Coordinates of C-alpha atoms in Angstrom, one line a residue:
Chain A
X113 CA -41.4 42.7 7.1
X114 CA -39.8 40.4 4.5
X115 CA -35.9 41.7 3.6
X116 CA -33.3 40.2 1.5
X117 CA -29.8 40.8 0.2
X118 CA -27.9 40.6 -2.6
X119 CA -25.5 37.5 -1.0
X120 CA -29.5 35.8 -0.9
X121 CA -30.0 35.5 2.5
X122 CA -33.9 36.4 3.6
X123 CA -35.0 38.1 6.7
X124 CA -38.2 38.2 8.3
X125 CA -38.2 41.4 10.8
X126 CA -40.7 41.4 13.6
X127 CA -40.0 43.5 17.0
X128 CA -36.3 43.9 16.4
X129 CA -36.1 40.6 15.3
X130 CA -35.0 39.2 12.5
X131 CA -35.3 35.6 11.3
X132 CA -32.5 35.2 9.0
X133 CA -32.5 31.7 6.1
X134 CA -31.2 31.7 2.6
X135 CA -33.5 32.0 -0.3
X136 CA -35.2 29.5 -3.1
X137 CA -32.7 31.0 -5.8
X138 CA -29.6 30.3 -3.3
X139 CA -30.8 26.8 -2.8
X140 CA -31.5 26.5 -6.1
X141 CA -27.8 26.8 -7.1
X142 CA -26.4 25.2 -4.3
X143 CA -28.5 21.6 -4.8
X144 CA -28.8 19.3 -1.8
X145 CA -27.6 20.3 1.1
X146 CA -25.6 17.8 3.3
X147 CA -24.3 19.9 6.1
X148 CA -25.0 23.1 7.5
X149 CA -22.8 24.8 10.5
X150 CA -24.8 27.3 12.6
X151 CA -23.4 29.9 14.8
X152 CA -23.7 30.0 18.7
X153 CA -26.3 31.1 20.5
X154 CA -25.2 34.3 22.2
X155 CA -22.8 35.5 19.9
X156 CA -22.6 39.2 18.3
X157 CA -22.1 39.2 14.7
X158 CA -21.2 42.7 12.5
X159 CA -23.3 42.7 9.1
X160 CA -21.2 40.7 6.5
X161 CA -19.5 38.4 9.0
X162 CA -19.7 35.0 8.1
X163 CA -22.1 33.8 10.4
X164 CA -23.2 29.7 8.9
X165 CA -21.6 27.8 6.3
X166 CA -23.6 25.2 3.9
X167 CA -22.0 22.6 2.5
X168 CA -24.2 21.2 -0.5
X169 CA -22.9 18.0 -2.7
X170 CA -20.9 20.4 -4.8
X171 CA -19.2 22.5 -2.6
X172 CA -19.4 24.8 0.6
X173 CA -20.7 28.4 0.6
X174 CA -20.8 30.7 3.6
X175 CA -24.3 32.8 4.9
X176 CA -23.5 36.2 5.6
X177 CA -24.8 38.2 8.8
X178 CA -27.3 40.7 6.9
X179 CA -27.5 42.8 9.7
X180 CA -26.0 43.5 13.2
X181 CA -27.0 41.7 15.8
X182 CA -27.2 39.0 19.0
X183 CA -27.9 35.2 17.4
X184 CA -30.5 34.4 19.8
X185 CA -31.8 31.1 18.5
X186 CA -30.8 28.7 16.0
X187 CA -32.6 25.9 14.0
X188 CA -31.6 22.5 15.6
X189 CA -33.4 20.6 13.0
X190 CA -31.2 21.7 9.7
X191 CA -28.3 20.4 11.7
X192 CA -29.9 17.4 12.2
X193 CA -31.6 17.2 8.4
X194 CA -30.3 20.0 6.2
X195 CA -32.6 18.5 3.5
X196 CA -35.3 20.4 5.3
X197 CA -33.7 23.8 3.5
X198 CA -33.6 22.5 0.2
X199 CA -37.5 21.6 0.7
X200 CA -38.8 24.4 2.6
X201 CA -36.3 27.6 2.4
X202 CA -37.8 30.4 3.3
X203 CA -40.1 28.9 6.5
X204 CA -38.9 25.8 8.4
X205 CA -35.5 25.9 6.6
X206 CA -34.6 29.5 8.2
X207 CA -31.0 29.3 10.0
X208 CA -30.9 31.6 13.0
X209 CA -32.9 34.5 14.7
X210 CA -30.8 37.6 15.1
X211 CA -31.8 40.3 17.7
X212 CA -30.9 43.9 15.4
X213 CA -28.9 45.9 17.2
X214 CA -30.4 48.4 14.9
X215 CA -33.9 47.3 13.6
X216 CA -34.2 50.6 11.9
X217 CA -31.5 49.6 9.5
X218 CA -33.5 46.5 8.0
X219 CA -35.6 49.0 6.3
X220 CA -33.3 49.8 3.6
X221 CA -32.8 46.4 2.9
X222 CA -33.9 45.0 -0.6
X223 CA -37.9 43.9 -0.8
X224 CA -39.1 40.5 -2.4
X225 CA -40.3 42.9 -6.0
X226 CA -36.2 44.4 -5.7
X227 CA -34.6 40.6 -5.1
X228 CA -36.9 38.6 -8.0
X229 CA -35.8 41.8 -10.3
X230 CA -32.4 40.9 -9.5
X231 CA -32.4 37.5 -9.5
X232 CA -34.3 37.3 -12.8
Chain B
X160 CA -4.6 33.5 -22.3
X161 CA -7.3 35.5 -22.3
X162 CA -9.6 34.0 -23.9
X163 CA -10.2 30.6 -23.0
X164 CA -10.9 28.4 -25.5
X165 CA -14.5 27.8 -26.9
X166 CA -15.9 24.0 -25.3
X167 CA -15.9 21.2 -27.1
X168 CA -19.3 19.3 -27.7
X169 CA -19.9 15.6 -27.4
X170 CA -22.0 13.2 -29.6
X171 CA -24.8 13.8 -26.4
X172 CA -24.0 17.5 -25.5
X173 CA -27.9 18.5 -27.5
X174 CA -29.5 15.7 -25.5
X175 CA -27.8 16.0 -22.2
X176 CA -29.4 20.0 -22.7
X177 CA -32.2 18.5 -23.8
X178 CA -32.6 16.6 -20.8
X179 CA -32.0 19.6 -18.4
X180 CA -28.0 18.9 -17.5
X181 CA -26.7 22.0 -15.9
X182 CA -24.0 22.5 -17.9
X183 CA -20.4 22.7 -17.0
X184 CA -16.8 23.3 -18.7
X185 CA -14.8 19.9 -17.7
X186 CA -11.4 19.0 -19.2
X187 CA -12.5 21.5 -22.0
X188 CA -16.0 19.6 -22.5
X189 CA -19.2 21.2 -22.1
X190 CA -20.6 18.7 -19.7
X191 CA -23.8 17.8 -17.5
X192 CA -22.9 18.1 -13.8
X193 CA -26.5 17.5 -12.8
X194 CA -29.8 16.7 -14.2
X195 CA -32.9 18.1 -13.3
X196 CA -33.2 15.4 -10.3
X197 CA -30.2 16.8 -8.7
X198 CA -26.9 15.0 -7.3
X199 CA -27.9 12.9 -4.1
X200 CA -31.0 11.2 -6.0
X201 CA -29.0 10.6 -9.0
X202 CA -26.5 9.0 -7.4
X203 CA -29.0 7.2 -4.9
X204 CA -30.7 6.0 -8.2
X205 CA -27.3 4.6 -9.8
X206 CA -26.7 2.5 -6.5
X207 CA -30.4 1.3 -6.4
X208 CA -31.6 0.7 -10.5
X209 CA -29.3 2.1 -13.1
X210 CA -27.8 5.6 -14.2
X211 CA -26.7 6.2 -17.9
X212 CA -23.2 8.8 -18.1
X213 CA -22.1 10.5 -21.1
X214 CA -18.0 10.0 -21.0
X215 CA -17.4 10.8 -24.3
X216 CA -14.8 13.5 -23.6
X217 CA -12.7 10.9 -22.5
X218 CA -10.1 9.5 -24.9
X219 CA -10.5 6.3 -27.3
X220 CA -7.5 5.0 -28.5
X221 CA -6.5 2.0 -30.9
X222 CA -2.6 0.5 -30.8
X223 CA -2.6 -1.7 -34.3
X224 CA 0.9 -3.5 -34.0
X225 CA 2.2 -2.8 -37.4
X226 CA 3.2 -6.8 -37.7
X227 CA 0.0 -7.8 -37.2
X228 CA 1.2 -10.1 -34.5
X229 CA -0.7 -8.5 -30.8
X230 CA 2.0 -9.4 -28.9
X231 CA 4.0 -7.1 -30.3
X232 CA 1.8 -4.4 -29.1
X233 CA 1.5 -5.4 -25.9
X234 CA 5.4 -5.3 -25.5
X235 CA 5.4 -2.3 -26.9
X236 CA 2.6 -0.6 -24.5
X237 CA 4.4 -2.4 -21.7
X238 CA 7.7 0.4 -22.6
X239 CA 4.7 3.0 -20.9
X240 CA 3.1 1.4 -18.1
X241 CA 4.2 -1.0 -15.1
X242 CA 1.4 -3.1 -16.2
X243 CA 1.2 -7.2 -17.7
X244 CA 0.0 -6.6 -21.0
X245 CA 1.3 -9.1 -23.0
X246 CA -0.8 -11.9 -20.1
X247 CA -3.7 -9.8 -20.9
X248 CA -5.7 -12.7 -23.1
X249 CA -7.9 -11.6 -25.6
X250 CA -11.3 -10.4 -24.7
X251 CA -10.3 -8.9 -21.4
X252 CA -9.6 -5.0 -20.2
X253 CA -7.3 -4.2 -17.4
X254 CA -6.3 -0.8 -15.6
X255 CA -3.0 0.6 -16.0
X256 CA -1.1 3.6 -15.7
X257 CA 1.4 5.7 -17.2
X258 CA 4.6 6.2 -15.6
X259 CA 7.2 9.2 -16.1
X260 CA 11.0 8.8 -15.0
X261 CA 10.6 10.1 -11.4
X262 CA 8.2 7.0 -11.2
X263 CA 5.1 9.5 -10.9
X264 CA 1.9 8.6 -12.4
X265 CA 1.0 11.0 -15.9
X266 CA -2.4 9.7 -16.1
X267 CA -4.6 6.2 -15.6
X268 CA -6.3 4.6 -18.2
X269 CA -7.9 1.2 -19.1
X270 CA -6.8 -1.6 -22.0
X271 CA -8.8 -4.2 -23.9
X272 CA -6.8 -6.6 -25.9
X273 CA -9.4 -6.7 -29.0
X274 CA -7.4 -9.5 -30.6
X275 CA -5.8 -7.7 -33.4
X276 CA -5.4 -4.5 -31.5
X277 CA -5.2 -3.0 -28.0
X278 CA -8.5 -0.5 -27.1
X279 CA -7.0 2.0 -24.9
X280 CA -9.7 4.7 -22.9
X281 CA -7.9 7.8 -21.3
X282 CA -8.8 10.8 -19.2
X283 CA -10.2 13.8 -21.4
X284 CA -7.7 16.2 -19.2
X285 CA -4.4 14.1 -20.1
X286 CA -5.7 12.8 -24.0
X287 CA -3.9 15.1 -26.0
X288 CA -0.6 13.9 -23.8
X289 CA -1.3 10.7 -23.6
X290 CA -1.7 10.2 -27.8
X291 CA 1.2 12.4 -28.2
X292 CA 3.3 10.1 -25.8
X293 CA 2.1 6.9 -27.4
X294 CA 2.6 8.3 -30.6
X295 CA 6.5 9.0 -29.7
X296 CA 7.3 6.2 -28.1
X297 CA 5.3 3.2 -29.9
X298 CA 5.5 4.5 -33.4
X299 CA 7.8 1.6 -34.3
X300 CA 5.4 -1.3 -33.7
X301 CA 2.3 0.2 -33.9
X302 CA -0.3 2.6 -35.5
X303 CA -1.8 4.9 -32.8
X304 CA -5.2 6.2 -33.7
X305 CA -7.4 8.0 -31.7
X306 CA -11.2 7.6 -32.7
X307 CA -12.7 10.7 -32.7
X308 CA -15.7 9.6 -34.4
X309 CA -17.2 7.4 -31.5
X310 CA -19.0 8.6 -28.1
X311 CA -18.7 6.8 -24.7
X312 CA -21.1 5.7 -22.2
X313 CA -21.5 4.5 -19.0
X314 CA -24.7 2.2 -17.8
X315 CA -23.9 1.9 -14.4
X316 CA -26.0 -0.1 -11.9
X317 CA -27.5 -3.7 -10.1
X318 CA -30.7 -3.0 -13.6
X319 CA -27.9 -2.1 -15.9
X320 CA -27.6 -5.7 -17.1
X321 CA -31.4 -6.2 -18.0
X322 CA -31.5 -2.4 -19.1
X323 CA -29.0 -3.4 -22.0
X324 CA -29.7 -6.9 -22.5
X325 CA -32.7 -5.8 -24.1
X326 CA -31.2 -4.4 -26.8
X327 CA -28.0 -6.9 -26.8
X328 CA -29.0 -10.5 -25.0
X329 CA -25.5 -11.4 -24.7
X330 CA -23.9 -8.6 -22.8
X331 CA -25.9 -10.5 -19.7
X332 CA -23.5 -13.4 -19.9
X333 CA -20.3 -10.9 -19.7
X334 CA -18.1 -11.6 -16.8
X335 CA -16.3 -8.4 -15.2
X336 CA -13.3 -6.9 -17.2
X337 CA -14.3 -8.5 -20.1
X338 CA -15.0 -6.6 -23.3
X339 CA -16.6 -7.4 -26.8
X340 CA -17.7 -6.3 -29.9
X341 CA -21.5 -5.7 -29.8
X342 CA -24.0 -5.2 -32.5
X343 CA -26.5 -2.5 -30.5
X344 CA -29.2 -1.2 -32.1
X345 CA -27.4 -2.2 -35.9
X346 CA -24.7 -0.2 -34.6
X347 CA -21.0 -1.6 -33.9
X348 CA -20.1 -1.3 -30.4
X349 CA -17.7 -1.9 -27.7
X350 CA -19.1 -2.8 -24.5
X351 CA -17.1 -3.7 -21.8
X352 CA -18.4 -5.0 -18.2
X353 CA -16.7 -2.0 -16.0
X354 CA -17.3 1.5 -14.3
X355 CA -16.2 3.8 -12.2
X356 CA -19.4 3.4 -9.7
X357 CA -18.8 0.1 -7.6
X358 CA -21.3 -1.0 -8.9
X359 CA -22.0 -4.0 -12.1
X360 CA -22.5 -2.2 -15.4
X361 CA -21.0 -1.5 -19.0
X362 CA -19.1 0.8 -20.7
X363 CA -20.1 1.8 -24.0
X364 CA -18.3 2.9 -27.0
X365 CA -20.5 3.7 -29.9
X366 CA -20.8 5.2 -33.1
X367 CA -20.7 9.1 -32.7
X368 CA -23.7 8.7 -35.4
X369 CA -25.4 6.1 -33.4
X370 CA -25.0 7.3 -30.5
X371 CA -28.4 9.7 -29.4
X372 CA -30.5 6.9 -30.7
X373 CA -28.8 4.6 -28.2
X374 CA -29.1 6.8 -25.3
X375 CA -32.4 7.3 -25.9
X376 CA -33.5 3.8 -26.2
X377 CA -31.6 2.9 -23.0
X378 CA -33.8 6.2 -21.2
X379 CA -37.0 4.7 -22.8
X380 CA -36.5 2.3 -19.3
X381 CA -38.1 3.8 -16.1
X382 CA -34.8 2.1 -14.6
X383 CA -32.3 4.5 -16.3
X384 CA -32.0 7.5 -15.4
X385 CA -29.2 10.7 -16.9
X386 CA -26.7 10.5 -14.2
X387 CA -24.1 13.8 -14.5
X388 CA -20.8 14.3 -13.5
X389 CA -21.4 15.3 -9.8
X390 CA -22.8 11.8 -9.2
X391 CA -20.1 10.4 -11.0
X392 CA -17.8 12.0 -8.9
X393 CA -19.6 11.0 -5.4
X394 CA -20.3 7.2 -6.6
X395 CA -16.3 7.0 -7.5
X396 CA -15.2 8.5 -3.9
X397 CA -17.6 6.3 -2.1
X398 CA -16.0 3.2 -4.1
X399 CA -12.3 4.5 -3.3
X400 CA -11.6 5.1 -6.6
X401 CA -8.8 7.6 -7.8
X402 CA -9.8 10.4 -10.2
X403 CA -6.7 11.7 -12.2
X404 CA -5.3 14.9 -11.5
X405 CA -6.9 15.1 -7.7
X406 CA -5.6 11.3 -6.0
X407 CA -3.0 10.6 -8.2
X408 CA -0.3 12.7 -10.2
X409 CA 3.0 13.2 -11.1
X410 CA 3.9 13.6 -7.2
X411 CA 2.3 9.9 -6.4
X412 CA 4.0 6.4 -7.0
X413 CA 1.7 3.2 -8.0
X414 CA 3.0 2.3 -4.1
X415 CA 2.2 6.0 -2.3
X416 CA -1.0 5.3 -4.3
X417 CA -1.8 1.8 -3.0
X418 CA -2.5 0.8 -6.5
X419 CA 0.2 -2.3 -6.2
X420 CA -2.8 -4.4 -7.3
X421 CA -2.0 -2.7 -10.9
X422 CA 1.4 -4.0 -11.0
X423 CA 1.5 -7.5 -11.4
X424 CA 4.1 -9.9 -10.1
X425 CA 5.4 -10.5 -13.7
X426 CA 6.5 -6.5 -13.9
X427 CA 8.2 -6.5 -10.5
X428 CA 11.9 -7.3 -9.4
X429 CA 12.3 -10.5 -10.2
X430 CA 9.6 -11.3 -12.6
X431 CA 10.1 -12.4 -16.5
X432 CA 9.5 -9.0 -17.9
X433 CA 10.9 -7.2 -14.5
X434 CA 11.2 -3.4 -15.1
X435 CA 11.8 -1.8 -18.5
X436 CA 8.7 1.1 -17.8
X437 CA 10.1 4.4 -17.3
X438 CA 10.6 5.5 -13.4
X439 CA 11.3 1.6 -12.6
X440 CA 14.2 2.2 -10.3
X441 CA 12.2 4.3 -8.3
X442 CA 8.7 2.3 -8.1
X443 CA 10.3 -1.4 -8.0
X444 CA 12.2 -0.9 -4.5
X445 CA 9.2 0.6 -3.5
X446 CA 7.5 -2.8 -3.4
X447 CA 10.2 -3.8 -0.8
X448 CA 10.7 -0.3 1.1
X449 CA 7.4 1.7 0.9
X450 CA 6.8 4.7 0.1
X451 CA 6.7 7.9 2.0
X452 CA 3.4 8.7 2.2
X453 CA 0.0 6.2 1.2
X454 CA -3.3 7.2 -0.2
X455 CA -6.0 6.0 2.8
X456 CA -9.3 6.2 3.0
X457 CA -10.8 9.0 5.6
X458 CA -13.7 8.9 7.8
X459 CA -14.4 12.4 9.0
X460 CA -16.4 12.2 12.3
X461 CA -20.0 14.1 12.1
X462 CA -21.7 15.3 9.0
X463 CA -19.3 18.0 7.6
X464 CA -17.7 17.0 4.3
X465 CA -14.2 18.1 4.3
X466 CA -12.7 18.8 0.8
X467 CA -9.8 18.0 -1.3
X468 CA -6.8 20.1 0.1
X469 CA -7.3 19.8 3.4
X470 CA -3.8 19.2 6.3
X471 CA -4.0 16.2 8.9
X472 CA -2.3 16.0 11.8
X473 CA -1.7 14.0 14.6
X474 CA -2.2 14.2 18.2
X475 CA 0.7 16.2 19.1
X476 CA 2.4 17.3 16.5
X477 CA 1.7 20.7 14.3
X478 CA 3.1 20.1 10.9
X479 CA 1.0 18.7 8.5
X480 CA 1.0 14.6 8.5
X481 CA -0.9 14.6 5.3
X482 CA -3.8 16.2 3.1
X483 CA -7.3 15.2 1.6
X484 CA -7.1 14.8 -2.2
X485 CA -11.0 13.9 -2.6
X486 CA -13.6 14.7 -0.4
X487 CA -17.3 15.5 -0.4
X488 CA -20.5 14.2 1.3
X489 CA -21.4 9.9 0.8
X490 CA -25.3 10.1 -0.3
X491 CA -24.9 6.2 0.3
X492 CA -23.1 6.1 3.2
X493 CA -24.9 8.9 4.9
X494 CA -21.5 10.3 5.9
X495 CA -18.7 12.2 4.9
X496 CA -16.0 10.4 2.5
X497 CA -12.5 11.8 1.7
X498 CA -9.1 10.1 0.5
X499 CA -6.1 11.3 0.5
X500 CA -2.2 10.7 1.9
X501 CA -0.7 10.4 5.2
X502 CA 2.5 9.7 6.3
X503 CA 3.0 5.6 6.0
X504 CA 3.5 5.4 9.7
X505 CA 0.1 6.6 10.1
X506 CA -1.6 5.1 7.3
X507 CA -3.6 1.9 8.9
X508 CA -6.7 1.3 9.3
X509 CA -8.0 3.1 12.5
X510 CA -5.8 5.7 13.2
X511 CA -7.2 8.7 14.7
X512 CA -6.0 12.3 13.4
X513 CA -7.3 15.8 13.3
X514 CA -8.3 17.2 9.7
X515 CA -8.5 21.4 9.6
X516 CA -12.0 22.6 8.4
X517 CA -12.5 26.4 8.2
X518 CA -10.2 27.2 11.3
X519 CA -11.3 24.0 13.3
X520 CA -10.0 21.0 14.5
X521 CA -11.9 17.6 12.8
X522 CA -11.5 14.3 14.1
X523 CA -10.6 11.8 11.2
X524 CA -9.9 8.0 11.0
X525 CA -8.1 6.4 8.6
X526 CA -10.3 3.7 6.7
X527 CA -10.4 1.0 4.7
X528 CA -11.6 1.5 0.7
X529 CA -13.6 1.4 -0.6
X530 CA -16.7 2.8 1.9
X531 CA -19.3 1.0 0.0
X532 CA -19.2 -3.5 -0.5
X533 CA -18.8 -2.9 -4.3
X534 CA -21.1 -5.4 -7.0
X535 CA -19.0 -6.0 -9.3
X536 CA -20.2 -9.2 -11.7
X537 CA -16.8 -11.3 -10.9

């Protein structure tokens, strides 16, 4: 199940999972990427916290928690190359994986139709 | 104010949109920051073959000395800026600054002694300040005219030189600093061999008329590329040069600055033409005593970029030691850049200290300028 929000984060849901990067339009506007900062593995995170921050050329922007949730794993290899998200956002570019406290909740969560419609 | 003012267009503004610049309001310019190839490949580019910038928002000044007789000019300019302007021989440009009465800096700029005038180029932010200031205090002995009529732009870059020496043969032979009157194209320029890259290039000033056809020609080469103001930014950082407004300011001395270099010997204590720029007794025994605080260079340890604004401190203490005035991410260099001032006690090369980024603690050290071996064509 493929989520977003309106800060343009993505999700993909699967078994109370959710993989959680930021989308083509957000990359878009940010431009290269030169850092990113990932939260730790094992930390709880309440929707909206500020859970990674991006640093692109221009300036740095944070990535919101979408949902509740355990950050279970994180992606090594943007820390190491955060070109990877400005070439592949929404699959090897993703940021963490977020165990839902409340999977239930991701349903009501904008699909890709309702974020392209907003993001013209 | 509510309503901000409408922005101002340059001779290039329809090309740069033509050319897909993301377009920006700068100084009150409506301005590329970024072409279509994006910030870290343009500057890579400027660095590697050449990158063409539109600066035309910045200011073009001419000081006609009313006696005909240069030198009178240049005496009179020199009642503005700490600055040798009268040794400035005819042909050549050389950086300078404005000074105001607390010996602060009110903006940088660059002059060309074009023989029977001096060519002055300001910053677009302080223009309307600058021409206003000239105009009340050089009246006397000189005509100040700002050309509005003429565009700006840089060709920055190790192909720059073969990239206009097509057009112009003789701008190859050009040694650094020096400018000249250039037929381009049939059109009337003034090229000078300078930037604000660290790298060799030119700086153009050309007919506002002329000056699409121009930029055109020079993008006809698979070299040149539209470089936009992001790069510009990034290429100047990594070649530890100050940009007006965020390095240096009315709170920052030539000294605090580091920009002694721009002072010569001849406008010191004890020189022949000694003083006589306004804030002179506070800059002068600042050649002897320091200053406070010193723009550095700083290298922040690991990958985050850490931004203008930024606190240092030291080891042990808690207050503030110092703060960032430019910072961003080094496409060149592969690292983090920043300048900005410490205390002088703490201001050599080396020195360790602790930069706050988003509620942590970042290790810093102090560096030497510029980060990149610069190519200019001494």
């Amino acid at each position: 199940m493929l989520k977003f929000t309106d800060d343009h984060e993505w999700l993909n849901v699967a078994d109370g999972v959710a993989t959680v990067g930021i989308t083509t339009h957000a990359v878009e506007q940010l431009g290269d990427l030169v850092f990113v900062d990932l939260p730790e593995v094992g930390a709880t995170l309440a929707k909206n916290d500020a859970a990674a921050t991006v640093e692109s050329v221009k300036a740095a922007s944070d990535v919101y928690c979408p949902l509740e949730g355990e950050v279970i794993e994180v992606n090594e290899a943007i820390r190491n190359d955060p070109s990877i998200v400005n070439s592949a956002p929404q699959a090897d570019g993703w940021f963490f994986k977020l165990k839902l406290a409340n999977p239930a909740e991701a349903e009501a969560l904008m699909d890709e139709a309702a974020y392209l419609a907003l993001v013209g | 104010m509510f309503d901000a003012e409408p922005l101002k267009r340059t001779p290039l503004t329809e090309l740069n949109i033509e050319l897909g610049g993301k377009m920006v309001g700068f100084a009150g310019y409506e301005m590329p920051v970024q072409f279509p190839e994006g910030v870290m490949k343009e500057h890579l580019h400027t660095r590697a073959k050449a990158g063409l910038f539109d600066v035309s928002h910045m200011g073009q000044v001419i000081l006609r000395p009313k006696s005909g007789r240069i030198e009178d000019a240049a005496l009179a300019l020199e009642r503005l800026v700490p600055v040798d302007i009268l040794g400035l021989k005819e042909g050549r440009q050389r950086y300078a600054l404005f000074t105001d009465e607390k010996g602060g800096i009110l903006d940088d700029l660059m002059v060309a002694n074009r023989g029977d005038h001096l060519f002055v180029v300001v910053n677009a932010a302080c223009k309307a300040q600058d021409v206003a200031h000239m105009r009340a205090h050089l009246s006397d002995l000189c005509e100040v005219e700002e050309l509005t009529d003429r565009a700006l732009v840089a060709l920055q870059g190790p192909a720059a030189e073969a990239a206009l020496a097509k057009f112009a043969p003789e701008v190859a032979g050009m040694a650094f600093m020096e400018v000249r009157g250039v037929s381009i194209l049939s059109a009337d320029c003034i090229v000078s061999r300078s930037g604000y890259s660290g790298e060799d290039g030119y700086e153009i000033s050309v007919p506002a008329r002329a000056a699409v056809a121009l930029v055109r020609a020079l993008l006809d080469n698979a070299d040149v590329h539209p470089i936009g103001l992001g790069a510009r930014d990034s290429l100047r950082l990594e070649a530890g040069l100050c940009l007006y407004g965020n390095d240096i300011d009315t709170t920052t001395t030539p000294v605090a600055a580091a920009l002694e270099w721009a002072v010569q010997k001849v406008r010191r204590a004890g020189g022949a033409r000694a003083g006589g720029f306004p804030g002179a007794d506070v800059i002068l025994p600042e050649f002897e005593a320091g200053a406070a605080r010193r723009r550095v260079g700083i290298a922040p340890e690991g990958r985050a970029p850490i931004r203008g604004g930024a606190l240092f401190r030291d080891e042990t203490s808690t207050d503030p030691v110092g703060h960032i005035t430019s910072g961003g991410f080094g496409p060149t260099t592969e690292a983090p850049v920043a300048m900005g001032y410490v205390d002088t006690a703490l201001s050599a090369a080396g020195t360790r200290l602790f930069a706050d980024l988003r509620g942590k603690r970042v290790a810093v050290t102090v560096a030497t300028l510029p980060f990149i071996t610069p190519r200019y064509k001494r």
